[in-house]
Amino acid sequence: MNSIILSFENVTFTYTQEDASVKPAVQDLSFSIQDGEWIALVGHNGSGKSTIAKLMNGLLFPQTGKVSAMGQLMAEESLWDIRSQMGMVFQNPDNQFVGATVQDDVAFALENNGVPHEEMVLRVKESLHQVKMEAYLDHEPHHLSGGQKQRVAIAGALALRPRLLILDEATSMLDPQGRMEVIETIRELREATGLTVISITHDLEEAALADRILVMNAGQKQLEGTPDEVFLSGNELTTLGLDLPFSMRMTHLLQEAGVQLQGEHMTEDELVDELWTFYSRK
Amino acid sequence: MDILLKEVGYSYAKDTPFEKRALTNVSLHIPSGSYTAIIGHTGSGKSTVLQHLNALLKPTEGSVVIGERKIEAGVKAKNLRDVRRQVGIVFQFPEQQLFDETVLKDIMFGPMNYGVPEEEASRRAHELVEQLGLPSEVLAKSPFDLSGGQMRRVAIAGVLAMEPDVLVLDEPTAGLDPRGRREIMDLFHQLHIQKGLTTVLVTHSMEDAARYADTVAIMHDGRCVVTGDPAEIFSNEEQLRDYRLEPPRTIRLQRKFEEKAGITLDAISLTEEALAKNIALALSEGRDSE
């Protein structure tokens, strides 16, 4: 049982409790995340994702139910210990820089935590290496591209050696290339370190890479499963304001256009393969 | 309303040690009634061009003609009020510009500032809120109590309330969920047609540029390097890659299929629907020919 790194048990949170007309932002939510998993938390704007992120790191406390992390119940007393094992990267790359150079910025939290200088230098290098930004040690953060900024922000979180990394829409303000850079960085990190990652996102292409997807709607958990399982529910996702990955959308459109495809295709190559067998059979 | 950039050059902080050139010899014609997408890699000068479209920036070389007005380098441009009303800009993350106590007041602020009577401004606000798919109750609420997606819509309503002739959109759907993105892009397209607007879309999304625009301009390294219709621009993948752009996903998939099947489809697929149709056609033709 000790392999559960974070769990929500029947968590409900309402922003304005006194106003009965306001619905809870999160309602009776339960889920748990195993050590080493990559979880994507998806949902449309206003589905409760950001509230969940705030409940995860103790910026908010549930009115009913329990949040536990790193084997402890989230409470005023345990908060700082839990947070020290948790790295967070937020949406806006420009809002999370404090250092004048890339390495100062990554070192900031280490300094705050009283890490000795030699150790600090080592960790800064190591974490920037993990996100492939070691060549930018002395660059000014605001001269970097969006994708680079987010990678530095990830390095800042990694330097504290967290057990859990939470990405709160960390790719949603980036251009397509920046988004790819960040997703690739997370993938490589996971391969190299097995770090537990929670990515809060509405990019379904990004969610498709996770081990498990939780789909939120109106503060409640609507679906849960592997990407294959979740995407198979097709129309349900669309009615929730989300979307299917491109290759699955194309599969459906082709079926509507009269092409009798058999499979559900998670990747473009799979789809092209089936189209080709189709074509070569003609 | 036509907008014409003629050999425009622009340097930030000109004649200071911090001078930084952003645009070089940009010539671009945005015909009245067109839907023009400006695409280009991050840092290519898209946003600088955008700010010339209603004289927020004035060229340091060359000239910009906006409807009847000509803004020339080195010539002081006075009274740009009309230009600013005629060309409405929806900036990136426009919800950051919301400020008033209520949604109604926020939307009315722009038009009333231009002397539109209160009653008329209020009428526009009510109409726009409905058009943007928001419940009318939001009018009385503080814009800061709304969700991110709703705030975005209110901010857009504030620009539309000025009834501009030209609508300039800078990544208007960044950060929205897939449904919100589609709804807002469809709405702009609908307005473009209904009101006969001239629309300029600055975007990183090749898919949006391919789907909605009738003219595409590529910015690269501060220059406007190519303009053309979307089919022409997006079928030239080599050229796109030279400018560090990727073709839309539909075209990438079309090429993969063509390569594998050893055929060439009749048309370039600018939308997902078109791609499905083109492939279905190729498959049925394959059957007929045997």
Coordinates of C-alpha atoms in Angstrom, one line a residue:
Chain A
M1 CA 0.0 0.0 0.0
N2 CA 2.9 2.4 0.6
S3 CA 3.4 2.7 -3.2
I4 CA 0.5 5.2 -3.3
I5 CA 2.0 8.7 -3.6
L6 CA -1.1 10.8 -3.7
S7 CA -4.7 10.1 -3.0
F8 CA -8.1 11.9 -2.9
E9 CA -10.9 10.3 -0.8
N10 CA -14.4 11.7 -1.4
V11 CA -13.0 15.2 -1.7
T12 CA -15.5 18.1 -2.0
F13 CA -14.5 21.7 -2.3
T14 CA -16.8 24.8 -2.8
Y15 CA -15.4 28.3 -3.2
T16 CA -18.3 30.2 -1.7
Q17 CA -20.0 27.9 0.8
E18 CA -22.4 30.5 2.0
D19 CA -24.0 30.8 -1.4
A20 CA -26.1 27.7 -2.0
S21 CA -26.5 28.4 -5.7
V22 CA -22.8 27.9 -6.3
K23 CA -21.9 24.4 -7.2
P24 CA -18.9 22.7 -5.7
A25 CA -15.8 23.1 -7.9
V26 CA -14.8 19.6 -6.9
Q27 CA -17.4 17.0 -5.8
D28 CA -16.9 13.7 -4.1
L29 CA -13.7 13.0 -5.9
S30 CA -11.7 9.9 -5.3
F31 CA -8.6 8.6 -7.0
S32 CA -5.1 7.5 -6.2
I33 CA -1.8 7.7 -7.9
Q34 CA 1.0 5.1 -7.7
D35 CA 4.6 5.9 -7.3
G36 CA 6.1 6.0 -10.8
E37 CA 3.0 6.6 -12.7
W38 CA 2.3 9.3 -15.3
I39 CA -1.2 10.5 -14.9
A40 CA -3.0 13.0 -17.2
L41 CA -5.8 15.0 -15.6
V42 CA -8.0 16.3 -18.4
G43 CA -11.2 18.3 -18.6
H44 CA -12.6 21.4 -20.3
N45 CA -12.1 25.0 -19.0
G46 CA -13.9 25.2 -15.7
S47 CA -14.1 21.4 -15.0
G48 CA -12.3 21.7 -11.7
K49 CA -8.7 20.9 -12.8
S50 CA -7.0 23.9 -11.3
T51 CA -8.9 23.5 -8.1
I52 CA -7.6 19.9 -7.9
A53 CA -4.1 21.2 -8.4
K54 CA -4.5 23.6 -5.5
L55 CA -5.9 20.8 -3.3
M56 CA -2.9 18.6 -4.2
N57 CA -0.4 21.0 -2.8
G58 CA -2.3 22.3 0.1
L59 CA -3.1 25.8 -1.3
L60 CA -6.7 24.8 -0.6
F61 CA -8.1 22.3 1.9
P62 CA -11.2 20.2 1.2
Q63 CA -14.4 20.9 3.1
T64 CA -15.1 17.2 3.2
G65 CA -13.0 14.2 2.4
K66 CA -9.2 13.7 2.6
V67 CA -6.2 14.5 0.6
S68 CA -3.1 12.4 1.4
A69 CA 0.3 12.7 -0.2
M70 CA 3.7 11.0 0.5
G71 CA 2.0 8.8 3.1
Q72 CA 0.7 11.8 5.2
L73 CA -2.7 13.4 5.5
M74 CA -2.6 16.9 4.0
A75 CA -2.9 19.4 6.9
E76 CA -1.3 22.6 8.2
E77 CA 1.4 20.5 10.0
S78 CA 2.3 18.2 7.2
L79 CA 2.0 20.8 4.4
W80 CA 5.6 21.9 4.2
D81 CA 7.0 18.4 4.4
I82 CA 4.7 17.3 1.6
R83 CA 5.4 20.3 -0.6
S84 CA 9.2 19.8 -0.3
Q85 CA 8.7 16.5 -2.1
M86 CA 6.5 18.0 -4.8
G87 CA 7.6 20.1 -7.8
M88 CA 5.1 22.2 -9.6
V89 CA 5.3 23.9 -13.0
F90 CA 2.6 26.4 -13.9
Q91 CA 1.0 27.6 -17.1
N92 CA 2.6 30.9 -17.8
P93 CA 6.3 30.7 -18.4
D94 CA 6.8 34.4 -17.7
N95 CA 5.3 34.3 -14.2
Q96 CA 7.6 31.9 -12.6
F97 CA 11.1 33.4 -13.0
V98 CA 13.0 35.1 -10.1
G99 CA 16.6 34.6 -11.1
A100 CA 18.6 37.0 -13.4
T101 CA 20.2 34.0 -15.1
V102 CA 19.0 30.5 -15.8
Q103 CA 21.3 29.0 -13.2
D104 CA 20.4 31.5 -10.6
D105 CA 16.8 30.7 -11.2
V106 CA 17.2 27.0 -10.8
A107 CA 19.3 27.6 -7.7
F108 CA 16.7 29.9 -6.1
A109 CA 14.7 27.2 -4.3
L110 CA 17.9 25.3 -3.4
E111 CA 19.2 28.4 -1.7
N112 CA 15.9 28.8 0.1
N113 CA 16.2 25.3 1.4
G114 CA 19.7 25.8 2.7
V115 CA 21.4 23.4 0.3
P116 CA 25.2 23.8 0.7
H117 CA 26.9 25.7 -2.2
E118 CA 28.9 22.8 -3.7
E119 CA 25.9 20.5 -3.6
M120 CA 23.8 23.4 -5.2
V121 CA 26.2 23.8 -8.1
L122 CA 26.1 20.1 -8.7
R123 CA 22.3 19.9 -8.6
V124 CA 21.8 23.0 -10.8
K125 CA 24.0 21.4 -13.5
E126 CA 22.4 18.0 -13.1
S127 CA 18.8 19.3 -13.4
L128 CA 19.6 21.6 -16.3
H129 CA 21.2 18.6 -18.0
Q130 CA 18.1 16.6 -17.5
V131 CA 16.1 19.1 -19.5
K132 CA 18.9 19.7 -22.0
M133 CA 19.4 23.3 -21.0
E134 CA 22.9 23.1 -19.6
A135 CA 24.2 25.2 -22.5
Y136 CA 22.1 28.2 -21.2
L137 CA 23.5 28.5 -17.6
D138 CA 24.2 32.2 -17.9
H139 CA 21.4 33.2 -20.2
E140 CA 18.8 35.6 -19.1
P141 CA 15.5 33.7 -18.7
H142 CA 13.4 36.3 -20.5
H143 CA 15.4 35.9 -23.7
L144 CA 14.5 32.2 -24.0
S145 CA 11.7 30.8 -26.1
G146 CA 8.5 29.6 -24.3
G147 CA 9.5 26.0 -24.5
Q148 CA 12.9 26.7 -23.1
K149 CA 11.5 28.7 -20.3
Q150 CA 9.2 25.9 -19.3
R151 CA 12.1 23.4 -19.4
V152 CA 14.1 25.7 -17.1
A153 CA 11.0 25.8 -14.8
I154 CA 11.0 22.0 -14.8
A155 CA 14.7 22.0 -14.0
G156 CA 14.0 24.3 -11.0
A157 CA 11.5 21.8 -9.7
L158 CA 13.8 18.9 -10.4
A159 CA 16.7 20.4 -8.5
L160 CA 14.7 19.9 -5.3
R161 CA 14.6 16.2 -6.1
P162 CA 10.9 15.8 -5.8
R163 CA 9.1 12.5 -5.8
L164 CA 6.2 14.0 -7.7
L165 CA 6.1 16.5 -10.5
I166 CA 2.9 18.4 -11.2
L167 CA 2.5 20.2 -14.5
D168 CA -0.5 22.5 -14.4
E169 CA -1.2 23.3 -18.0
A170 CA 2.5 23.7 -18.5
T171 CA 2.3 23.4 -22.3
S172 CA -0.9 25.4 -23.0
M173 CA 0.7 28.8 -23.6
L174 CA 3.4 27.4 -25.9
D175 CA 3.7 27.3 -29.7
P176 CA 3.6 23.8 -31.2
Q177 CA 7.4 23.5 -31.2
G178 CA 7.7 24.5 -27.6
R179 CA 4.9 22.1 -26.6
M180 CA 6.8 19.3 -28.3
E181 CA 10.0 20.2 -26.5
V182 CA 8.4 20.1 -23.1
I183 CA 6.5 16.9 -23.8
E184 CA 9.7 15.2 -25.1
T185 CA 11.5 16.4 -22.0
I186 CA 8.9 14.9 -19.7
R187 CA 9.0 11.6 -21.6
E188 CA 12.8 11.4 -21.4
L189 CA 12.7 12.3 -17.7
R190 CA 10.3 9.5 -17.0
E191 CA 12.4 7.0 -18.9
A192 CA 15.6 8.0 -17.1
T193 CA 14.2 8.5 -13.6
G194 CA 10.8 6.9 -13.3
L195 CA 9.6 10.2 -11.7
T196 CA 5.9 10.3 -10.9
V197 CA 4.2 12.9 -13.1
I198 CA 0.7 14.4 -13.0
S199 CA 0.0 16.6 -16.0
I200 CA -3.1 18.7 -16.0
T201 CA -3.9 19.5 -19.6
H202 CA -6.5 19.7 -22.3
D203 CA -4.1 18.7 -24.9
L204 CA -5.3 15.1 -25.8
E205 CA -2.1 14.4 -27.8
E206 CA -0.2 15.0 -24.6
A207 CA -2.6 13.0 -22.5
A208 CA -2.2 10.1 -24.9
L209 CA 1.3 9.6 -23.7
A210 CA 0.4 9.1 -20.0
D211 CA -0.1 5.7 -18.3
R212 CA -3.6 6.7 -17.1
I213 CA -6.0 9.4 -17.8
L214 CA -8.6 10.9 -15.4
V215 CA -11.3 12.9 -17.2
M216 CA -13.0 15.6 -15.1
N217 CA -16.4 17.1 -15.8
A218 CA -18.3 19.6 -13.6
G219 CA -16.1 18.8 -10.6
Q220 CA -16.5 15.1 -10.9
K221 CA -14.5 12.2 -12.3
Q222 CA -16.2 11.2 -15.5
L223 CA -13.9 8.6 -16.9
E224 CA -10.7 6.9 -15.8
G225 CA -8.5 4.5 -17.7
T226 CA -5.5 4.0 -20.0
P227 CA -5.5 6.3 -23.0
D228 CA -6.8 3.5 -25.2
E229 CA -9.7 2.9 -22.9
V230 CA -10.5 6.6 -22.5
F231 CA -10.3 7.4 -26.2
L232 CA -12.5 4.5 -27.1
S233 CA -15.3 6.3 -25.4
G234 CA -15.1 8.7 -28.3
N235 CA -18.3 10.7 -28.4
E236 CA -18.4 11.0 -24.6
L237 CA -15.1 13.0 -24.7
T238 CA -16.5 15.2 -27.4
T239 CA -19.6 16.0 -25.5
L240 CA -17.4 16.9 -22.5
G241 CA -15.8 19.7 -24.6
L242 CA -12.7 17.6 -25.2
D243 CA -11.4 16.1 -28.4
L244 CA -9.9 12.9 -29.7
P245 CA -6.4 12.6 -30.9
F246 CA -6.0 13.6 -34.6
S247 CA -5.6 10.1 -36.0
M248 CA -8.8 8.9 -34.2
R249 CA -10.8 11.9 -35.4
M250 CA -9.6 11.1 -38.9
T251 CA -10.6 7.5 -38.5
H252 CA -14.1 8.6 -37.6
L253 CA -14.4 11.1 -40.5
L254 CA -13.1 8.4 -42.9
Q255 CA -15.8 6.0 -41.6
E256 CA -18.4 8.7 -42.1
A257 CA -17.1 9.2 -45.7
G258 CA -17.7 5.5 -46.3
V259 CA -14.3 4.0 -45.7
Q260 CA -14.9 0.8 -43.7
L261 CA -12.0 1.0 -41.4
Q262 CA -11.9 -1.7 -38.7
G263 CA -9.6 -0.3 -36.0
E264 CA -9.4 2.7 -33.7
H265 CA -6.1 4.2 -34.5
M266 CA -4.1 6.0 -31.9
T267 CA -1.3 6.9 -34.2
E268 CA -1.1 8.3 -37.8
D269 CA 1.1 5.4 -38.8
E270 CA -1.4 2.8 -37.7
L271 CA -4.1 4.6 -39.7
V272 CA -2.0 4.9 -42.8
D273 CA -1.2 1.2 -42.5
E274 CA -4.8 0.2 -42.5
L275 CA -5.7 2.6 -45.3
W276 CA -2.9 1.1 -47.3
T277 CA -4.1 -2.5 -46.8
F278 CA -7.4 -1.2 -47.9
Y279 CA -6.0 0.4 -51.0
S280 CA -3.8 -2.6 -51.9
R281 CA -6.7 -4.9 -51.6
K282 CA -8.7 -3.0 -54.2
Chain B
M1 CA -11.1 48.3 -45.6
D2 CA -7.7 47.8 -47.2
I3 CA -4.5 47.8 -45.3
L4 CA -1.3 48.2 -47.2
L5 CA 2.2 47.9 -45.7
K6 CA 4.8 49.3 -48.1
E7 CA 8.4 48.6 -47.5
V8 CA 7.9 48.8 -43.8
G9 CA 10.9 48.6 -41.5
Y10 CA 10.7 48.8 -37.8
S11 CA 13.4 49.0 -35.1
Y12 CA 12.5 48.9 -31.4
A13 CA 14.3 51.6 -29.3
K14 CA 15.6 53.3 -32.5
D15 CA 18.6 55.6 -32.2
T16 CA 19.6 54.2 -28.8
P17 CA 22.2 51.6 -27.9
F18 CA 19.4 49.1 -27.4
E19 CA 18.1 49.5 -30.9
K20 CA 16.8 46.2 -32.2
R21 CA 15.5 45.6 -35.7
A22 CA 12.2 43.7 -35.8
L23 CA 11.0 44.3 -39.4
T24 CA 12.9 44.7 -42.7
N25 CA 11.2 45.8 -45.9
V26 CA 7.8 44.3 -45.3
S27 CA 5.3 44.8 -48.1
L28 CA 1.9 43.2 -47.5
H29 CA -1.5 44.0 -48.9
I30 CA -4.5 43.0 -46.9
P31 CA -7.5 43.4 -49.2
S32 CA -10.8 44.5 -47.9
G33 CA -13.0 41.5 -47.0
S34 CA -10.1 39.0 -47.0
Y35 CA -9.3 36.6 -44.2
T36 CA -5.5 36.7 -44.0
A37 CA -3.5 34.4 -41.8
I38 CA 0.0 35.6 -40.8
I39 CA 2.2 32.6 -39.8
G40 CA 5.8 32.3 -38.8
H41 CA 8.1 30.9 -36.3
T42 CA 8.3 32.5 -32.8
G43 CA 10.3 35.7 -33.1
S44 CA 9.7 36.1 -36.8
G45 CA 8.0 39.5 -36.5
K46 CA 4.3 38.5 -36.5
S47 CA 3.4 40.5 -33.5
T48 CA 5.3 43.6 -34.6
V49 CA 3.5 43.5 -38.0
L50 CA 0.2 43.2 -36.1
Q51 CA 0.8 46.3 -34.1
H52 CA 1.3 48.3 -37.3
L53 CA -2.2 47.4 -38.5
N54 CA -3.8 50.0 -36.2
A55 CA -0.8 52.3 -35.8
L56 CA 0.1 51.2 -32.3
L57 CA 3.5 51.1 -33.7
K58 CA 4.5 53.5 -36.5
P59 CA 7.0 52.3 -39.1
T60 CA 10.6 53.6 -38.8
E61 CA 10.9 53.1 -42.6
G62 CA 8.3 52.9 -45.3
S63 CA 4.6 53.5 -44.9
V64 CA 1.3 51.9 -43.8
V65 CA -2.0 52.8 -45.4
I66 CA -5.0 51.9 -43.3
G67 CA -8.2 52.7 -45.2
E68 CA -8.0 56.4 -45.9
R69 CA -5.1 57.1 -43.6
K70 CA -1.5 56.9 -44.4
I71 CA 1.1 56.5 -41.7
E72 CA 4.6 57.3 -42.9
A73 CA 8.0 56.9 -41.3
G74 CA 9.3 60.2 -40.0
V75 CA 5.9 62.0 -40.4
K76 CA 4.0 62.7 -37.2
A77 CA 0.7 60.9 -37.2
K78 CA -2.0 62.8 -35.4
N79 CA -5.5 61.8 -34.3
L80 CA -5.5 58.1 -34.7
R81 CA -8.8 57.6 -33.0
D82 CA -10.6 56.6 -36.1
V83 CA -8.0 54.1 -37.1
R84 CA -8.1 52.5 -33.7
R85 CA -11.9 52.2 -33.9
Q86 CA -11.9 50.8 -37.4
V87 CA -9.2 48.2 -36.6
G88 CA -10.0 46.2 -33.5
I89 CA -7.2 44.0 -32.1
V90 CA -7.9 41.0 -29.9
F91 CA -4.6 40.5 -28.2
Q92 CA -3.2 37.3 -26.8
F93 CA -4.8 36.5 -23.5
P94 CA -7.2 39.5 -23.8
E95 CA -8.9 38.6 -20.5
Q96 CA -5.9 40.2 -18.9
Q97 CA -7.3 43.6 -20.0
L98 CA -10.7 43.2 -18.3
F99 CA -11.0 45.9 -15.6
D100 CA -14.5 47.1 -14.9
E101 CA -16.9 46.2 -12.1
T102 CA -19.4 44.3 -14.3
V103 CA -19.2 42.5 -17.6
L104 CA -21.8 45.0 -19.0
K105 CA -19.7 48.0 -18.1
D106 CA -16.6 46.4 -19.4
I107 CA -18.1 45.7 -22.8
M108 CA -19.7 49.2 -22.9
F109 CA -16.5 51.0 -22.1
G110 CA -15.0 51.0 -25.5
P111 CA -18.0 52.2 -27.5
M112 CA -18.9 54.9 -24.9
N113 CA -15.4 56.1 -25.0
Y114 CA -16.1 56.8 -28.7
G115 CA -19.3 58.7 -28.0
V116 CA -21.8 55.9 -28.6
P117 CA -24.9 56.6 -26.5
E118 CA -25.3 54.5 -23.4
E119 CA -28.4 52.9 -24.6
E120 CA -26.8 51.8 -27.9
A121 CA -23.7 50.5 -26.1
S122 CA -25.8 48.5 -23.7
R123 CA -27.8 47.0 -26.6
R124 CA -24.5 46.0 -28.3
A125 CA -23.3 44.4 -25.0
H126 CA -26.5 42.3 -24.6
E127 CA -26.4 41.2 -28.2
L128 CA -22.7 40.3 -28.2
V129 CA -22.9 38.3 -24.9
E130 CA -25.6 36.2 -26.6
Q131 CA -23.7 35.8 -29.8
L132 CA -20.6 34.6 -27.9
G133 CA -22.7 31.9 -26.2
L134 CA -22.6 33.4 -22.7
P135 CA -25.7 33.3 -20.4
S136 CA -27.2 36.8 -20.0
E137 CA -26.7 36.6 -16.2
V138 CA -23.0 37.2 -16.7
L139 CA -23.7 40.8 -17.7
A140 CA -24.3 41.7 -14.0
K141 CA -21.3 39.8 -12.7
S142 CA -17.8 40.9 -12.1
P143 CA -15.6 39.7 -15.0
F144 CA -13.2 38.3 -12.5
D145 CA -15.8 35.8 -11.2
L146 CA -16.0 34.1 -14.5
S147 CA -14.1 31.0 -15.7
G148 CA -11.1 31.5 -18.0
G149 CA -13.0 30.6 -21.1
Q150 CA -15.9 33.0 -20.2
M151 CA -13.4 35.8 -19.5
R152 CA -11.9 35.3 -22.9
R153 CA -15.3 35.7 -24.5
V154 CA -16.1 38.9 -22.6
A155 CA -12.8 40.4 -23.7
I156 CA -13.6 39.6 -27.3
A157 CA -17.1 41.1 -26.9
G158 CA -15.4 44.3 -25.8
V159 CA -13.5 44.5 -29.0
L160 CA -16.5 43.6 -31.2
A161 CA -18.6 46.2 -29.4
M162 CA -16.5 48.9 -31.2
E163 CA -17.9 47.5 -34.5
P164 CA -14.6 47.5 -36.2
D165 CA -14.2 47.0 -40.0
V166 CA -11.0 45.1 -39.6
L167 CA -10.6 42.5 -36.9
V168 CA -7.1 41.5 -36.0
L169 CA -6.7 38.3 -33.9
D170 CA -3.5 37.4 -32.1
E171 CA -3.6 33.7 -31.2
P172 CA -7.2 34.2 -29.9
T173 CA -7.7 30.7 -28.7
A174 CA -4.4 30.0 -26.8
G175 CA -5.1 28.2 -23.6
L176 CA -8.7 27.3 -24.4
D177 CA -10.0 23.8 -24.4
P178 CA -10.7 22.1 -27.7
R179 CA -14.4 22.9 -27.8
G180 CA -13.9 26.5 -26.8
R181 CA -11.2 26.8 -29.4
R182 CA -13.5 25.5 -32.2
E183 CA -16.5 27.6 -31.1
I184 CA -14.5 30.8 -31.0
M185 CA -12.8 30.2 -34.3
D186 CA -16.1 29.3 -35.9
L187 CA -17.7 32.4 -34.5
F188 CA -14.9 34.7 -36.0
H189 CA -15.4 33.0 -39.3
Q190 CA -19.2 33.6 -39.1
L191 CA -18.7 37.2 -38.2
H192 CA -16.3 37.6 -41.0
I193 CA -18.9 36.5 -43.5
Q194 CA -22.0 38.1 -41.9
K195 CA -20.5 41.5 -41.3
G196 CA -18.2 41.5 -44.3
L197 CA -15.2 42.0 -42.0
T198 CA -11.6 42.1 -43.0
T199 CA -10.0 39.5 -40.7
V200 CA -6.3 39.1 -39.9
L201 CA -5.3 36.0 -37.9
V202 CA -1.9 35.8 -36.4
T203 CA -1.4 32.1 -35.4
H204 CA 0.9 29.2 -34.7
S205 CA -1.8 26.8 -35.7
M206 CA -1.2 25.8 -39.3
E207 CA -4.5 23.9 -39.1
D208 CA -6.5 27.1 -38.3
A209 CA -4.7 29.0 -41.0
A210 CA -5.5 26.3 -43.5
R211 CA -9.1 26.0 -42.5
Y212 CA -10.2 29.6 -42.2
A213 CA -7.9 31.9 -44.2
D214 CA -8.1 32.7 -47.9
T215 CA -4.7 34.3 -47.9
V216 CA -1.6 33.3 -46.0
A217 CA 1.5 35.4 -45.4
I218 CA 4.7 33.9 -44.0
M219 CA 6.9 36.0 -41.8
H220 CA 10.5 35.0 -41.4
D221 CA 13.3 36.9 -39.7
G222 CA 11.5 40.2 -39.8
R223 CA 10.5 39.9 -43.4
C224 CA 7.3 38.9 -45.2
V225 CA 8.8 36.2 -47.4
V226 CA 5.8 34.7 -49.1
T227 CA 2.1 35.4 -49.6
G228 CA -0.4 33.2 -51.4
D229 CA -3.5 31.2 -51.1
P230 CA -3.5 28.4 -48.4
A231 CA -3.5 25.5 -50.9
E232 CA -0.4 26.9 -52.6
I233 CA 1.5 27.8 -49.4
F234 CA 0.7 24.6 -47.6
S235 CA 1.5 22.2 -50.4
N236 CA 5.0 23.5 -50.6
E237 CA 6.4 21.6 -47.7
E238 CA 10.0 22.3 -48.5
Q239 CA 9.4 26.1 -48.4
L240 CA 7.6 25.8 -45.1
R241 CA 10.5 23.9 -43.5
D242 CA 12.9 26.5 -44.8
Y243 CA 11.0 28.9 -42.6
R244 CA 10.9 26.5 -39.7
L245 CA 7.2 25.8 -40.1
E246 CA 5.4 22.4 -40.4
P247 CA 2.6 21.8 -42.8
P248 CA -0.9 21.2 -41.3
R249 CA -1.5 17.7 -39.9
T250 CA -4.0 17.0 -42.6
I251 CA -1.4 17.5 -45.3
R252 CA 1.2 15.5 -43.4
L253 CA -1.2 12.6 -43.2
Q254 CA -2.1 13.0 -46.8
R255 CA 1.6 12.8 -47.8
K256 CA 2.1 9.7 -45.7
F257 CA -0.8 8.0 -47.3
E258 CA 0.3 9.0 -50.8
E259 CA 3.8 7.7 -50.2
K260 CA 2.6 4.4 -48.9
A261 CA 0.0 3.9 -51.6
G262 CA 2.2 5.2 -54.3
I263 CA -0.5 7.6 -55.6
T264 CA -1.2 11.3 -55.6
L265 CA -4.5 12.6 -54.4
D266 CA -6.3 15.1 -56.7
A267 CA -6.4 17.9 -54.2
I268 CA -4.5 19.2 -51.2
S269 CA -6.4 18.6 -48.0
L270 CA -6.7 21.8 -46.0
T271 CA -9.3 20.5 -43.5
E272 CA -9.9 17.1 -41.8
E273 CA -13.2 16.8 -43.6
A274 CA -11.6 17.4 -47.0
L275 CA -8.9 14.8 -46.2
A276 CA -11.5 12.2 -45.4
K277 CA -13.3 13.0 -48.6
N278 CA -10.2 12.9 -50.8
I279 CA -9.0 9.6 -49.4
A280 CA -12.4 8.0 -49.7
L281 CA -12.5 9.1 -53.3
A282 CA -9.1 7.7 -54.0
L283 CA -10.1 4.4 -52.5
S284 CA -13.3 4.1 -54.5
E285 CA -11.6 5.1 -57.7
G286 CA -9.0 2.4 -57.0
R287 CA -11.9 0.0 -56.9
D288 CA -13.6 1.2 -60.1
S289 CA -10.4 1.0 -62.2
E290 CA -10.2 -2.7 -61.7

